[in-house]
PDB file of C-alpha atoms in Angstrom:
ATOM      1  CA  MET V   1       0.000   0.000   0.000  1.00 94.00           C
ATOM      2  CA  ARG V   2       1.439   3.361  -1.060  1.00 97.00           C
ATOM      3  CA  ILE V   3       0.702   6.058   1.509  1.00 98.00           C
ATOM      4  CA  ALA V   4       1.468   9.782   1.400  1.00 98.00           C
ATOM      5  CA  ILE V   5       1.590  11.953   4.507  1.00 98.00           C
ATOM      6  CA  VAL V   6       0.634  15.577   3.891  1.00 98.00           C
ATOM      7  CA  GLY V   7       1.513  17.712   6.898  1.00 95.00           C
ATOM      8  CA  VAL V   8       4.568  16.383   8.713  1.00 94.00           C
ATOM      9  CA  GLY V   9       4.152  17.979  12.117  1.00 92.00           C
ATOM     10  CA  GLY V  10       3.591  15.951  15.247  1.00 93.00           C
ATOM     11  CA  VAL V  11       0.575  13.947  14.041  1.00 96.00           C
ATOM     12  CA  GLY V  12       1.807  13.308  10.508  1.00 97.00           C
ATOM     13  CA  GLY V  13       5.315  12.575  11.696  1.00 97.00           C
ATOM     14  CA  TYR V  14       4.190  10.123  14.348  1.00 97.00           C
ATOM     15  CA  PHE V  15       1.665   8.079  12.376  1.00 98.00           C
ATOM     16  CA  GLY V  16       3.642   8.252   9.129  1.00 98.00           C
ATOM     17  CA  GLY V  17       6.786   7.249  10.987  1.00 97.00           C
ATOM     18  CA  ARG V  18       5.128   4.270  12.643  1.00 98.00           C
ATOM     19  CA  LEU V  19       3.730   3.124   9.288  1.00 98.00           C
ATOM     20  CA  ALA V  20       7.167   3.412   7.671  1.00 97.00           C
ATOM     21  CA  GLN V  21       8.727   1.597  10.619  1.00 97.00           C
ATOM     22  CA  ALA V  22       6.252  -1.255  10.038  1.00 97.00           C
ATOM     23  CA  GLY V  23       7.320  -1.526   6.402  1.00 96.00           C
ATOM     24  CA  ALA V  24       4.634   0.444   4.589  1.00 97.00           C
ATOM     25  CA  ASP V  25       5.586   2.398   1.451  1.00 98.00           C
ATOM     26  CA  VAL V  26       5.310   5.887   2.968  1.00 98.00           C
ATOM     27  CA  THR V  27       6.289   9.232   1.452  1.00 98.00           C
ATOM     28  CA  PHE V  28       6.301  12.427   3.491  1.00 98.00           C
ATOM     29  CA  ILE V  29       5.306  15.660   1.753  1.00 97.00           C
ATOM     30  CA  ALA V  30       7.354  18.251   3.636  1.00 96.00           C
ATOM     31  CA  ARG V  31       9.280  21.459   3.101  1.00 94.00           C
ATOM     32  CA  GLY V  32      12.020  23.680   4.459  1.00 96.00           C
ATOM     33  CA  ALA V  33      14.184  22.591   7.362  1.00 97.00           C
ATOM     34  CA  ASN V  34      11.901  19.685   8.149  1.00 97.00           C
ATOM     35  CA  LEU V  35      12.324  18.253   4.647  1.00 97.00           C
ATOM     36  CA  ALA V  36      16.098  18.707   4.813  1.00 97.00           C
ATOM     37  CA  ALA V  37      16.268  16.905   8.163  1.00 97.00           C
ATOM     38  CA  LEU V  38      14.121  14.019   6.930  1.00 97.00           C
ATOM     39  CA  ARG V  39      16.358  13.564   3.906  1.00 97.00           C
ATOM     40  CA  GLU V  40      19.617  13.901   5.802  1.00 97.00           C
ATOM     41  CA  ARG V  41      18.902  12.185   9.120  1.00 97.00           C
ATOM     42  CA  GLY V  42      15.556  10.443   8.808  1.00 97.00           C
ATOM     43  CA  LEU V  43      12.706  10.728  11.304  1.00 98.00           C
ATOM     44  CA  SER V  44      13.088  10.387  15.068  1.00 98.00           C
ATOM     45  CA  ILE V  45      10.135   9.516  17.298  1.00 97.00           C
ATOM     46  CA  GLU V  46      10.425  10.055  21.048  1.00 97.00           C
ATOM     47  CA  SER V  47       7.477   8.247  22.566  1.00 95.00           C
ATOM     48  CA  ILE V  48       6.041   6.961  25.830  1.00 92.00           C
ATOM     49  CA  VAL V  49       5.352   3.688  24.000  1.00 93.00           C
ATOM     50  CA  GLY V  50       8.879   3.366  22.628  1.00 95.00           C
ATOM     51  CA  ASP V  51      11.347   5.503  20.709  1.00 96.00           C
ATOM     52  CA  ALA V  52      12.182   4.908  17.072  1.00 97.00           C
ATOM     53  CA  HIS V  53      14.486   6.238  14.397  1.00 97.00           C
ATOM     54  CA  ILE V  54      13.452   5.629  10.798  1.00 97.00           C
ATOM     55  CA  ALA V  55      16.135   6.142   8.172  1.00 97.00           C
ATOM     56  CA  PRO V  56      16.205   6.541   5.330  1.00 96.00           C
ATOM     57  CA  VAL V  57      12.730   7.932   4.713  1.00 96.00           C
ATOM     58  CA  GLN V  58      11.075   8.981   1.467  1.00 97.00           C
ATOM     59  CA  ALA V  59      10.413  12.717   1.569  1.00 97.00           C
ATOM     60  CA  THR V  60       9.797  15.403  -1.031  1.00 97.00           C
ATOM     61  CA  SER V  61       8.313  18.857  -1.403  1.00 96.00           C
ATOM     62  CA  ASP V  62       6.826  18.003  -4.808  1.00 96.00           C
ATOM     63  CA  PRO V  63       3.960  15.474  -4.864  1.00 96.00           C
ATOM     64  CA  SER V  64       4.442  15.158  -8.635  1.00 96.00           C
ATOM     65  CA  ASP V  65       7.625  13.231  -7.831  1.00 95.00           C
ATOM     66  CA  VAL V  66       5.525  10.655  -5.964  1.00 97.00           C
ATOM     67  CA  GLY V  67       2.665  10.074  -8.369  1.00 96.00           C
ATOM     68  CA  ILE V  68      -0.571   8.311  -7.536  1.00 98.00           C
ATOM     69  CA  VAL V  69      -0.853   6.650  -4.119  1.00 98.00           C
ATOM     70  CA  ASP V  70      -3.438   4.388  -2.519  1.00 98.00           C
ATOM     71  CA  MET V  71      -4.104   6.566   0.520  1.00 98.00           C
ATOM     72  CA  VAL V  72      -3.298  10.091   1.677  1.00 98.00           C
ATOM     73  CA  LEU V  73      -3.261  10.956   5.369  1.00 98.00           C
ATOM     74  CA  VAL V  74      -3.750  14.698   5.851  1.00 98.00           C
ATOM     75  CA  ALA V  75      -2.356  16.036   9.125  1.00 96.00           C
ATOM     76  CA  THR V  76      -2.029  19.780   8.553  1.00 94.00           C
ATOM     77  CA  LYS V  77      -3.630  22.466  10.663  1.00 91.00           C
ATOM     78  CA  THR V  78      -7.200  23.110   9.535  1.00 93.00           C
ATOM     79  CA  TRP V  79      -6.337  26.593   8.269  1.00 91.00           C
ATOM     80  CA  GLN V  80      -3.730  25.008   5.972  1.00 93.00           C
ATOM     81  CA  LEU V  81      -6.164  22.530   4.405  1.00 95.00           C
ATOM     82  CA  ASP V  82      -6.979  24.506   1.248  1.00 95.00           C
ATOM     83  CA  ASP V  83      -3.288  24.728   0.344  1.00 94.00           C
ATOM     84  CA  ALA V  84      -2.843  21.041   1.183  1.00 96.00           C
ATOM     85  CA  ILE V  85      -5.688  20.090  -1.144  1.00 97.00           C
ATOM     86  CA  GLU V  86      -4.033  21.845  -4.075  1.00 95.00           C
ATOM     87  CA  GLN V  87      -0.697  20.314  -3.151  1.00 94.00           C
ATOM     88  CA  MET V  88      -2.013  16.737  -3.047  1.00 96.00           C
ATOM     89  CA  ARG V  89      -3.792  16.668  -6.406  1.00 97.00           C
ATOM     90  CA  PRO V  90      -0.912  14.826  -8.181  1.00 97.00           C
ATOM     91  CA  LEU V  91      -1.273  12.054  -5.580  1.00 98.00           C
ATOM     92  CA  ILE V  92      -4.904  11.353  -6.431  1.00 98.00           C
ATOM     93  CA  GLY V  93      -5.804   8.513  -8.789  1.00 97.00           C
ATOM     94  CA  PRO V  94      -9.180   6.892  -9.526  1.00 97.00           C
ATOM     95  CA  GLU V  95      -9.179   4.812  -6.322  1.00 96.00           C
ATOM     96  CA  THR V  96      -7.148   7.014  -3.973  1.00 98.00           C
ATOM     97  CA  GLY V  97      -8.644   7.666  -0.550  1.00 98.00           C
ATOM     98  CA  VAL V  98      -7.907  10.725   1.580  1.00 98.00           C
ATOM     99  CA  VAL V  99      -8.233  10.514   5.363  1.00 98.00           C
ATOM    100  CA  PRO V 100      -8.237  13.795   7.326  1.00 98.00           C
ATOM    101  CA  LEU V 101      -6.677  13.676  10.799  1.00 97.00           C
ATOM    102  CA  LEU V 102      -7.620  17.254  11.603  1.00 95.00           C
ATOM    103  CA  ASN V 103      -9.556  18.948  14.365  1.00 94.00           C
ATOM    104  CA  GLY V 104     -13.137  20.042  13.836  1.00 96.00           C
ATOM    105  CA  VAL V 105     -15.945  18.441  11.832  1.00 97.00           C
ATOM    106  CA  GLU V 106     -15.700  20.105   8.414  1.00 97.00           C
ATOM    107  CA  ALA V 107     -12.475  18.722   6.882  1.00 97.00           C
ATOM    108  CA  SER V 108     -14.066  15.697   5.230  1.00 98.00           C
ATOM    109  CA  ASP V 109     -16.761  17.848   3.598  1.00 97.00           C
ATOM    110  CA  ARG V 110     -14.098  20.218   2.281  1.00 97.00           C
ATOM    111  CA  LEU V 111     -12.115  17.297   0.847  1.00 98.00           C
ATOM    112  CA  ALA V 112     -15.214  15.839  -0.798  1.00 98.00           C
ATOM    113  CA  GLN V 113     -16.132  19.175  -2.348  1.00 98.00           C
ATOM    114  CA  ALA V 114     -12.637  19.824  -3.690  1.00 97.00           C
ATOM    115  CA  LEU V 115     -11.510  16.331  -4.721  1.00 97.00           C
ATOM    116  CA  GLY V 116     -14.765  14.463  -5.270  1.00 97.00           C
ATOM    117  CA  GLU V 117     -16.968  12.455  -2.979  1.00 97.00           C
ATOM    118  CA  LYS V 118     -15.371   9.107  -3.872  1.00 97.00           C
ATOM    119  CA  HIS V 119     -11.952  10.200  -2.637  1.00 98.00           C
ATOM    120  CA  ALA V 120     -12.879  11.625   0.767  1.00 98.00           C
ATOM    121  CA  LEU V 121     -13.031   9.541   3.914  1.00 98.00           C
ATOM    122  CA  ASN V 122     -13.505  10.876   7.422  1.00 98.00           C
ATOM    123  CA  GLY V 123     -11.309  10.433  10.451  1.00 98.00           C
ATOM    124  CA  ILE V 124      -9.901  11.628  13.749  1.00 97.00           C
ATOM    125  CA  CYS V 125      -6.927  10.781  15.911  1.00 95.00           C
ATOM    126  CA  TYR V 126      -6.206  10.782  19.620  1.00 92.00           C
ATOM    127  CA  ILE V 127      -2.641  11.558  20.660  1.00 90.00           C
ATOM    128  CA  PHE V 128      -0.565  14.211  22.436  1.00 86.00           C
ATOM    129  CA  VAL V 129       2.336  14.782  20.080  1.00 89.00           C
ATOM    130  CA  ALA V 130       4.379  17.694  18.760  1.00 88.00           C
ATOM    131  CA  ARG V 131       7.270  18.287  16.404  1.00 93.00           C
ATOM    132  CA  THR V 132      10.072  19.485  18.672  1.00 93.00           C
ATOM    133  CA  ALA V 133      12.736  20.002  15.988  1.00 97.00           C
ATOM    134  CA  PRO V 134      13.094  19.369  12.255  1.00 97.00           C
ATOM    135  CA  GLY V 135      12.743  15.620  11.771  1.00 97.00           C
ATOM    136  CA  VAL V 136      11.885  14.985  15.449  1.00 97.00           C
ATOM    137  CA  VAL V 137       8.465  14.360  17.022  1.00 96.00           C
ATOM    138  CA  ARG V 138       7.697  13.763  20.686  1.00 94.00           C
ATOM    139  CA  HIS V 139       4.684  11.702  21.770  1.00 93.00           C
ATOM    140  CA  SER V 140       3.954  12.590  25.387  1.00 87.00           C
ATOM    141  CA  GLY V 141       0.471  11.320  26.138  1.00 80.00           C
ATOM    142  CA  ILE V 142      -2.509   9.135  25.206  1.00 82.00           C
ATOM    143  CA  GLN V 143      -2.295   5.716  23.590  1.00 89.00           C
ATOM    144  CA  PRO V 144      -2.153   6.589  19.865  1.00 94.00           C
ATOM    145  CA  ARG V 145      -5.491   5.892  18.219  1.00 95.00           C
ATOM    146  CA  ILE V 146      -7.104   6.574  14.855  1.00 97.00           C
ATOM    147  CA  VAL V 147     -10.824   6.290  14.125  1.00 98.00           C
ATOM    148  CA  PHE V 148     -11.697   6.524  10.448  1.00 98.00           C
ATOM    149  CA  GLY V 149     -14.017   5.251   7.753  1.00 98.00           C
ATOM    150  CA  GLU V 150     -15.848   5.928   4.536  1.00 98.00           C
ATOM    151  CA  ARG V 151     -18.240   8.844   4.727  1.00 97.00           C
ATOM    152  CA  ASP V 152     -21.232   6.556   4.060  1.00 97.00           C
ATOM    153  CA  ASN V 153     -19.941   3.926   6.546  1.00 97.00           C
ATOM    154  CA  ARG V 154     -19.431   1.242   3.883  1.00 96.00           C
ATOM    155  CA  ARG V 155     -16.690  -1.294   4.639  1.00 95.00           C
ATOM    156  CA  THR V 156     -14.295  -1.030   1.705  1.00 97.00           C
ATOM    157  CA  ALA V 157     -11.098  -2.789   0.702  1.00 97.00           C
ATOM    158  CA  ARG V 158      -9.067   0.422   0.871  1.00 97.00           C
ATOM    159  CA  ALA V 159     -10.241   1.189   4.402  1.00 98.00           C
ATOM    160  CA  GLU V 160      -9.529  -2.359   5.552  1.00 98.00           C
ATOM    161  CA  ALA V 161      -6.064  -2.242   3.994  1.00 97.00           C
ATOM    162  CA  LEU V 162      -5.204   0.955   5.861  1.00 98.00           C
ATOM    163  CA  ARG V 163      -6.599  -0.481   9.089  1.00 98.00           C
ATOM    164  CA  GLU V 164      -4.348  -3.529   8.732  1.00 98.00           C
ATOM    165  CA  TRP V 165      -1.263  -1.390   8.182  1.00 98.00           C
ATOM    166  CA  LEU V 166      -2.077   0.854  11.142  1.00 98.00           C
ATOM    167  CA  GLU V 167      -2.520  -2.174  13.386  1.00 97.00           C
ATOM    168  CA  ARG V 168       0.780  -3.559  12.116  1.00 97.00           C
ATOM    169  CA  ALA V 169       2.310  -0.200  13.066  1.00 97.00           C
ATOM    170  CA  GLY V 170       1.081  -0.522  16.663  1.00 96.00           C
ATOM    171  CA  VAL V 171      -1.698   2.040  16.351  1.00 96.00           C
ATOM    172  CA  HIS V 172      -5.048   1.365  17.971  1.00 97.00           C
ATOM    173  CA  VAL V 173      -7.508   1.755  15.106  1.00 97.00           C
ATOM    174  CA  THR V 174     -11.268   1.518  14.704  1.00 97.00           C
ATOM    175  CA  ILE V 175     -13.594   1.657  11.722  1.00 98.00           C
ATOM    176  CA  PRO V 176     -16.842   2.535  13.515  1.00 97.00           C
ATOM    177  CA  ALA V 177     -20.416   1.935  12.470  1.00 97.00           C
ATOM    178  CA  ASP V 178     -20.980   5.717  12.293  1.00 98.00           C
ATOM    179  CA  ILE V 179     -17.850   7.749  11.574  1.00 98.00           C
ATOM    180  CA  THR V 180     -19.712  11.080  11.509  1.00 98.00           C
ATOM    181  CA  ALA V 181     -20.962  10.574  15.065  1.00 98.00           C
ATOM    182  CA  GLU V 182     -17.449   9.678  16.221  1.00 97.00           C
ATOM    183  CA  VAL V 183     -15.969  12.817  14.687  1.00 98.00           C
ATOM    184  CA  TRP V 184     -18.614  14.937  16.401  1.00 98.00           C
ATOM    185  CA  ARG V 185     -18.033  13.087  19.671  1.00 97.00           C
ATOM    186  CA  LYS V 186     -14.431  14.287  19.648  1.00 96.00           C
ATOM    187  CA  PHE V 187     -15.614  17.766  18.648  1.00 98.00           C
ATOM    188  CA  VAL V 188     -17.721  17.958  21.820  1.00 98.00           C
ATOM    189  CA  PHE V 189     -14.520  17.690  23.838  1.00 96.00           C
ATOM    190  CA  GLY V 190     -12.067  19.440  21.534  1.00 96.00           C
ATOM    191  CA  ALA V 191     -13.914  22.638  20.668  1.00 98.00           C
ATOM    192  CA  THR V 192     -15.047  23.215  24.241  1.00 98.00           C
ATOM    193  CA  THR V 193     -11.696  22.637  25.931  1.00 97.00           C
ATOM    194  CA  SER V 194      -9.805  24.529  23.222  1.00 96.00           C
ATOM    195  CA  GLY V 195     -12.062  27.543  23.452  1.00 98.00           C
ATOM    196  CA  LEU V 196     -12.221  27.750  27.240  1.00 98.00           C
ATOM    197  CA  GLY V 197      -8.481  27.199  27.530  1.00 97.00           C
ATOM    198  CA  ALA V 198      -7.760  29.910  24.975  1.00 97.00           C
ATOM    199  CA  VAL V 199     -10.090  32.525  26.408  1.00 98.00           C
ATOM    200  CA  THR V 200      -8.933  31.994  30.012  1.00 98.00           C
ATOM    201  CA  ARG V 201      -5.289  31.077  29.253  1.00 97.00           C
ATOM    202  CA  ALA V 202      -5.430  28.623  32.148  1.00 97.00           C
ATOM    203  CA  PRO V 203      -4.541  24.919  32.342  1.00 95.00           C
ATOM    204  CA  MET V 204      -7.294  22.311  32.199  1.00 95.00           C
ATOM    205  CA  GLY V 205      -6.628  21.187  35.754  1.00 96.00           C
ATOM    206  CA  LEU V 206      -7.455  24.602  37.193  1.00 98.00           C
ATOM    207  CA  LEU V 207     -10.458  25.153  34.923  1.00 98.00           C
ATOM    208  CA  ARG V 208     -12.059  21.818  35.846  1.00 97.00           C
ATOM    209  CA  GLU V 209     -11.498  22.344  39.585  1.00 98.00           C
ATOM    210  CA  LEU V 210     -12.864  25.864  39.971  1.00 98.00           C
ATOM    211  CA  PRO V 211     -16.601  25.727  40.761  1.00 98.00           C
ATOM    212  CA  GLU V 212     -17.071  28.900  38.715  1.00 97.00           C
ATOM    213  CA  THR V 213     -15.535  27.479  35.513  1.00 98.00           C
ATOM    214  CA  ARG V 214     -16.315  23.750  35.555  1.00 98.00           C
ATOM    215  CA  PRO V 215     -19.992  24.329  34.599  1.00 98.00           C
ATOM    216  CA  LEU V 216     -18.794  26.110  31.464  1.00 98.00           C
ATOM    217  CA  PHE V 217     -17.441  22.815  30.129  1.00 98.00           C
ATOM    218  CA  VAL V 218     -20.860  21.220  30.578  1.00 98.00           C
ATOM    219  CA  GLN V 219     -22.593  24.149  28.873  1.00 98.00           C
ATOM    220  CA  GLY V 220     -20.211  24.204  25.925  1.00 98.00           C
ATOM    221  CA  MET V 221     -20.398  20.454  25.421  1.00 98.00           C
ATOM    222  CA  ARG V 222     -24.191  20.443  25.556  1.00 98.00           C
ATOM    223  CA  GLU V 223     -24.355  23.238  23.001  1.00 98.00           C
ATOM    224  CA  ILE V 224     -22.420  21.077  20.529  1.00 98.00           C
ATOM    225  CA  VAL V 225     -24.593  18.031  21.210  1.00 98.00           C
ATOM    226  CA  ALA V 226     -27.664  20.178  20.503  1.00 98.00           C
ATOM    227  CA  VAL V 227     -26.198  21.266  17.155  1.00 98.00           C
ATOM    228  CA  ALA V 228     -25.391  17.654  16.279  1.00 98.00           C
ATOM    229  CA  GLN V 229     -28.899  16.527  17.118  1.00 98.00           C
ATOM    230  CA  ALA V 230     -30.378  19.312  14.982  1.00 98.00           C
ATOM    231  CA  ARG V 231     -28.297  17.907  12.113  1.00 97.00           C
ATOM    232  CA  SER V 232     -29.609  14.362  12.782  1.00 97.00           C
ATOM    233  CA  ILE V 233     -26.238  13.162  14.077  1.00 97.00           C
ATOM    234  CA  ALA V 234     -26.499  10.402  16.673  1.00 96.00           C
ATOM    235  CA  LEU V 235     -25.202  12.104  19.824  1.00 97.00           C
ATOM    236  CA  ASP V 236     -26.797  12.360  23.253  1.00 97.00           C
ATOM    237  CA  GLU V 237     -25.861  13.246  26.828  1.00 97.00           C
ATOM    238  CA  SER V 238     -23.455  10.301  26.941  1.00 97.00           C
ATOM    239  CA  ALA V 239     -21.113  12.338  24.733  1.00 98.00           C
ATOM    240  CA  VAL V 240     -20.952  14.994  27.454  1.00 98.00           C
ATOM    241  CA  THR V 241     -20.355  12.389  30.165  1.00 98.00           C
ATOM    242  CA  ALA V 242     -17.517  10.848  28.148  1.00 96.00           C
ATOM    243  CA  ALA V 243     -15.965  14.241  27.397  1.00 96.00           C
ATOM    244  CA  LEU V 244     -16.025  15.233  31.059  1.00 97.00           C
ATOM    245  CA  ALA V 245     -14.383  11.946  32.001  1.00 96.00           C
ATOM    246  CA  GLN V 246     -11.668  12.651  29.439  1.00 92.00           C
ATOM    247  CA  LEU V 247     -11.234  16.149  30.843  1.00 94.00           C
ATOM    248  CA  ASP V 248     -10.833  14.773  34.362  1.00 95.00           C
ATOM    249  CA  SER V 249      -8.201  12.287  33.208  1.00 90.00           C
ATOM    250  CA  LEU V 250      -5.869  14.958  31.810  1.00 88.00           C
ATOM    251  CA  PRO V 251      -2.716  15.997  33.643  1.00 87.00           C
ATOM    252  CA  TYR V 252      -3.311  19.202  35.619  1.00 92.00           C
ATOM    253  CA  ALA V 253      -1.051  21.354  33.417  1.00 91.00           C
ATOM    254  CA  THR V 254      -2.616  20.273  30.099  1.00 89.00           C
ATOM    255  CA  THR V 255      -3.328  22.988  27.539  1.00 90.00           C
ATOM    256  CA  ALA V 256      -5.000  22.606  24.149  1.00 90.00           C
ATOM    257  CA  SER V 257      -3.026  23.090  20.936  1.00 89.00           C
ATOM    258  CA  MET V 258      -5.356  25.899  19.808  1.00 94.00           C
ATOM    259  CA  GLN V 259      -4.857  27.543  23.198  1.00 95.00           C
ATOM    260  CA  ARG V 260      -1.080  27.348  22.871  1.00 92.00           C
ATOM    261  CA  ASP V 261      -1.177  28.824  19.365  1.00 93.00           C
ATOM    262  CA  ILE V 262      -3.327  31.748  20.461  1.00 95.00           C
ATOM    263  CA  MET V 263      -1.203  32.421  23.534  1.00 95.00           C
ATOM    264  CA  ALA V 264       1.903  32.441  21.342  1.00 95.00           C
ATOM    265  CA  GLY V 265       0.352  34.836  18.820  1.00 95.00           C
ATOM    266  CA  ARG V 266       0.238  32.238  16.030  1.00 94.00           C
ATOM    267  CA  PRO V 267      -2.653  31.549  13.622  1.00 95.00           C
ATOM    268  CA  SER V 268      -4.929  28.988  15.248  1.00 96.00           C
ATOM    269  CA  GLU V 269      -7.789  26.607  14.540  1.00 96.00           C
ATOM    270  CA  LEU V 270     -10.365  28.988  15.995  1.00 97.00           C
ATOM    271  CA  GLU V 271     -12.460  28.939  12.815  1.00 97.00           C
ATOM    272  CA  ALA V 272     -12.543  25.129  12.755  1.00 97.00           C
ATOM    273  CA  GLN V 273     -13.387  24.829  16.442  1.00 98.00           C
ATOM    274  CA  ASN V 274     -15.558  27.501  18.078  1.00 98.00           C
ATOM    275  CA  GLY V 275     -16.123  29.266  14.776  1.00 98.00           C
ATOM    276  CA  ALA V 276     -17.562  26.075  13.332  1.00 98.00           C
ATOM    277  CA  VAL V 277     -19.929  25.716  16.295  1.00 98.00           C
ATOM    278  CA  VAL V 278     -21.148  29.270  15.678  1.00 98.00           C
ATOM    279  CA  ARG V 279     -21.662  28.728  11.940  1.00 97.00           C
ATOM    280  CA  LEU V 280     -23.295  25.322  12.246  1.00 98.00           C
ATOM    281  CA  SER V 281     -25.538  26.337  15.143  1.00 98.00           C
ATOM    282  CA  ALA V 282     -26.797  29.345  13.191  1.00 98.00           C
ATOM    283  CA  ALA V 283     -27.522  27.165  10.159  1.00 97.00           C
ATOM    284  CA  ALA V 284     -29.409  24.686  12.349  1.00 97.00           C
ATOM    285  CA  GLY V 285     -31.330  27.358  14.244  1.00 97.00           C
ATOM    286  CA  VAL V 286     -29.827  26.305  17.577  1.00 97.00           C
ATOM    287  CA  ALA V 287     -28.449  28.690  20.203  1.00 97.00           C
ATOM    288  CA  ALA V 288     -24.794  28.306  21.218  1.00 98.00           C
ATOM    289  CA  PRO V 289     -24.150  31.425  23.340  1.00 98.00           C
ATOM    290  CA  LEU V 290     -21.006  30.221  25.105  1.00 98.00           C
ATOM    291  CA  HIS V 291     -19.247  29.288  21.883  1.00 98.00           C
ATOM    292  CA  ALA V 292     -20.430  32.536  20.306  1.00 98.00           C
ATOM    293  CA  PHE V 293     -18.845  34.487  23.166  1.00 98.00           C
ATOM    294  CA  ILE V 294     -15.594  32.509  22.981  1.00 98.00           C
ATOM    295  CA  TYR V 295     -15.355  32.946  19.214  1.00 98.00           C
ATOM    296  CA  THR V 296     -16.076  36.676  19.325  1.00 98.00           C
ATOM    297  CA  ALA V 297     -13.659  37.250  22.202  1.00 98.00           C
ATOM    298  CA  LEU V 298     -10.810  35.451  20.442  1.00 98.00           C
ATOM    299  CA  LEU V 299     -11.426  36.730  16.924  1.00 97.00           C
ATOM    300  CA  PRO V 300      -9.408  39.979  17.230  1.00 96.00           C
ATOM    301  CA  GLN V 301      -6.351  38.019  18.380  1.00 95.00           C
ATOM    302  CA  GLU V 302      -6.802  35.627  15.465  1.00 96.00           C
ATOM    303  CA  HIS V 303      -6.927  38.493  12.971  1.00 95.00           C
ATOM    304  CA  LEU V 304      -3.728  39.965  14.406  1.00 95.00           C
ATOM    305  CA  ALA V 305      -1.947  36.605  14.226  1.00 93.00           C
ATOM    306  CA  ARG V 306      -3.001  35.959  10.643  1.00 89.00           C
ATOM    307  CA  SER V 307      -1.966  39.452   9.585  1.00 89.00           C
ATOM    308  CA  ALA V 308       1.448  39.002  11.179  1.00 85.00           C
ATOM    309  CA  ASN V 309       1.816  35.576   9.553  1.00 77.00           C
ATOM    310  CA  ALA V 310       0.904  36.950   6.117  1.00 71.00           C
ATOM    311  CA  ASN V 311       3.357  39.809   6.457  1.00 66.00           C
ATOM    312  CA  SER V 312       6.168  37.487   7.563  1.00 60.00           C
ATOM    313  CA  HIS V 313       5.799  35.525   4.309  1.00 52.00           C
ATOM    314  CA  LYS V 314       5.960  38.555   2.020  1.00 46.00           C
ATOM    315  CA  PRO V 315       9.144  38.790  -0.105  1.00 43.00           C
TER     316      PRO V 315
END
């Protein structure tokens, strides 16, 4: 199975590296210092489940050098997805599948619209991982897990083939009966914790312990469940219970990746997280006042970060 990894940060580096370590035909689509390090030194994984160094690795900045693959794993930030879609077009053949491992609930729809319904799958991953240096990723928490499937929940040969390779790579993997519901289930947790962490700039341990802030998690999670239900997605109060249990299991000092980006003045996934709740709730005619407040409060910072990022890339 030929697999391309688009977006070689922590997520793409970890899962792509484990697949390559297991013997899969993996090519990393990278650029800059990261590409140079992959070519010169290979990929290093520092992990709580075991370190690895994979060398040599196949890496390029030009997908045309790779040609058509069987599966593309997309692990960019959500705000980079449009560029990634244009970049991956040379990788797409008649049977190629594309699995998004991004935050939010809209990536699969965007892939289907841009590349065609038959190419887009849906997926999510669970892992705490970051790229700490060019060619180096550090996995610091959560047993690595991927949940993915065809958008219509059919069991297909391409999905089964990827599942087998991921299992061979030591990744816990599930093809669920309802992939859309699973993606939204993660969204209940992710958008709420990301938004509250970003707007308060406090660690999850403090936010969950304070009697004034813990109810905000419940409110935010229930708002997302209400939006899902209005869209006929199979979520109920159990999604809130599970998300709260996940929140309570986190180390005290945990912060969300969107929170860290905003605190550092970088472009973030605000639009894909709280912004998506606002857009989708309005379309469904459902109130989501907490997410609307979070989104509005963080939007000026996001505009400043994107402006600074755009200016830094001008010649």
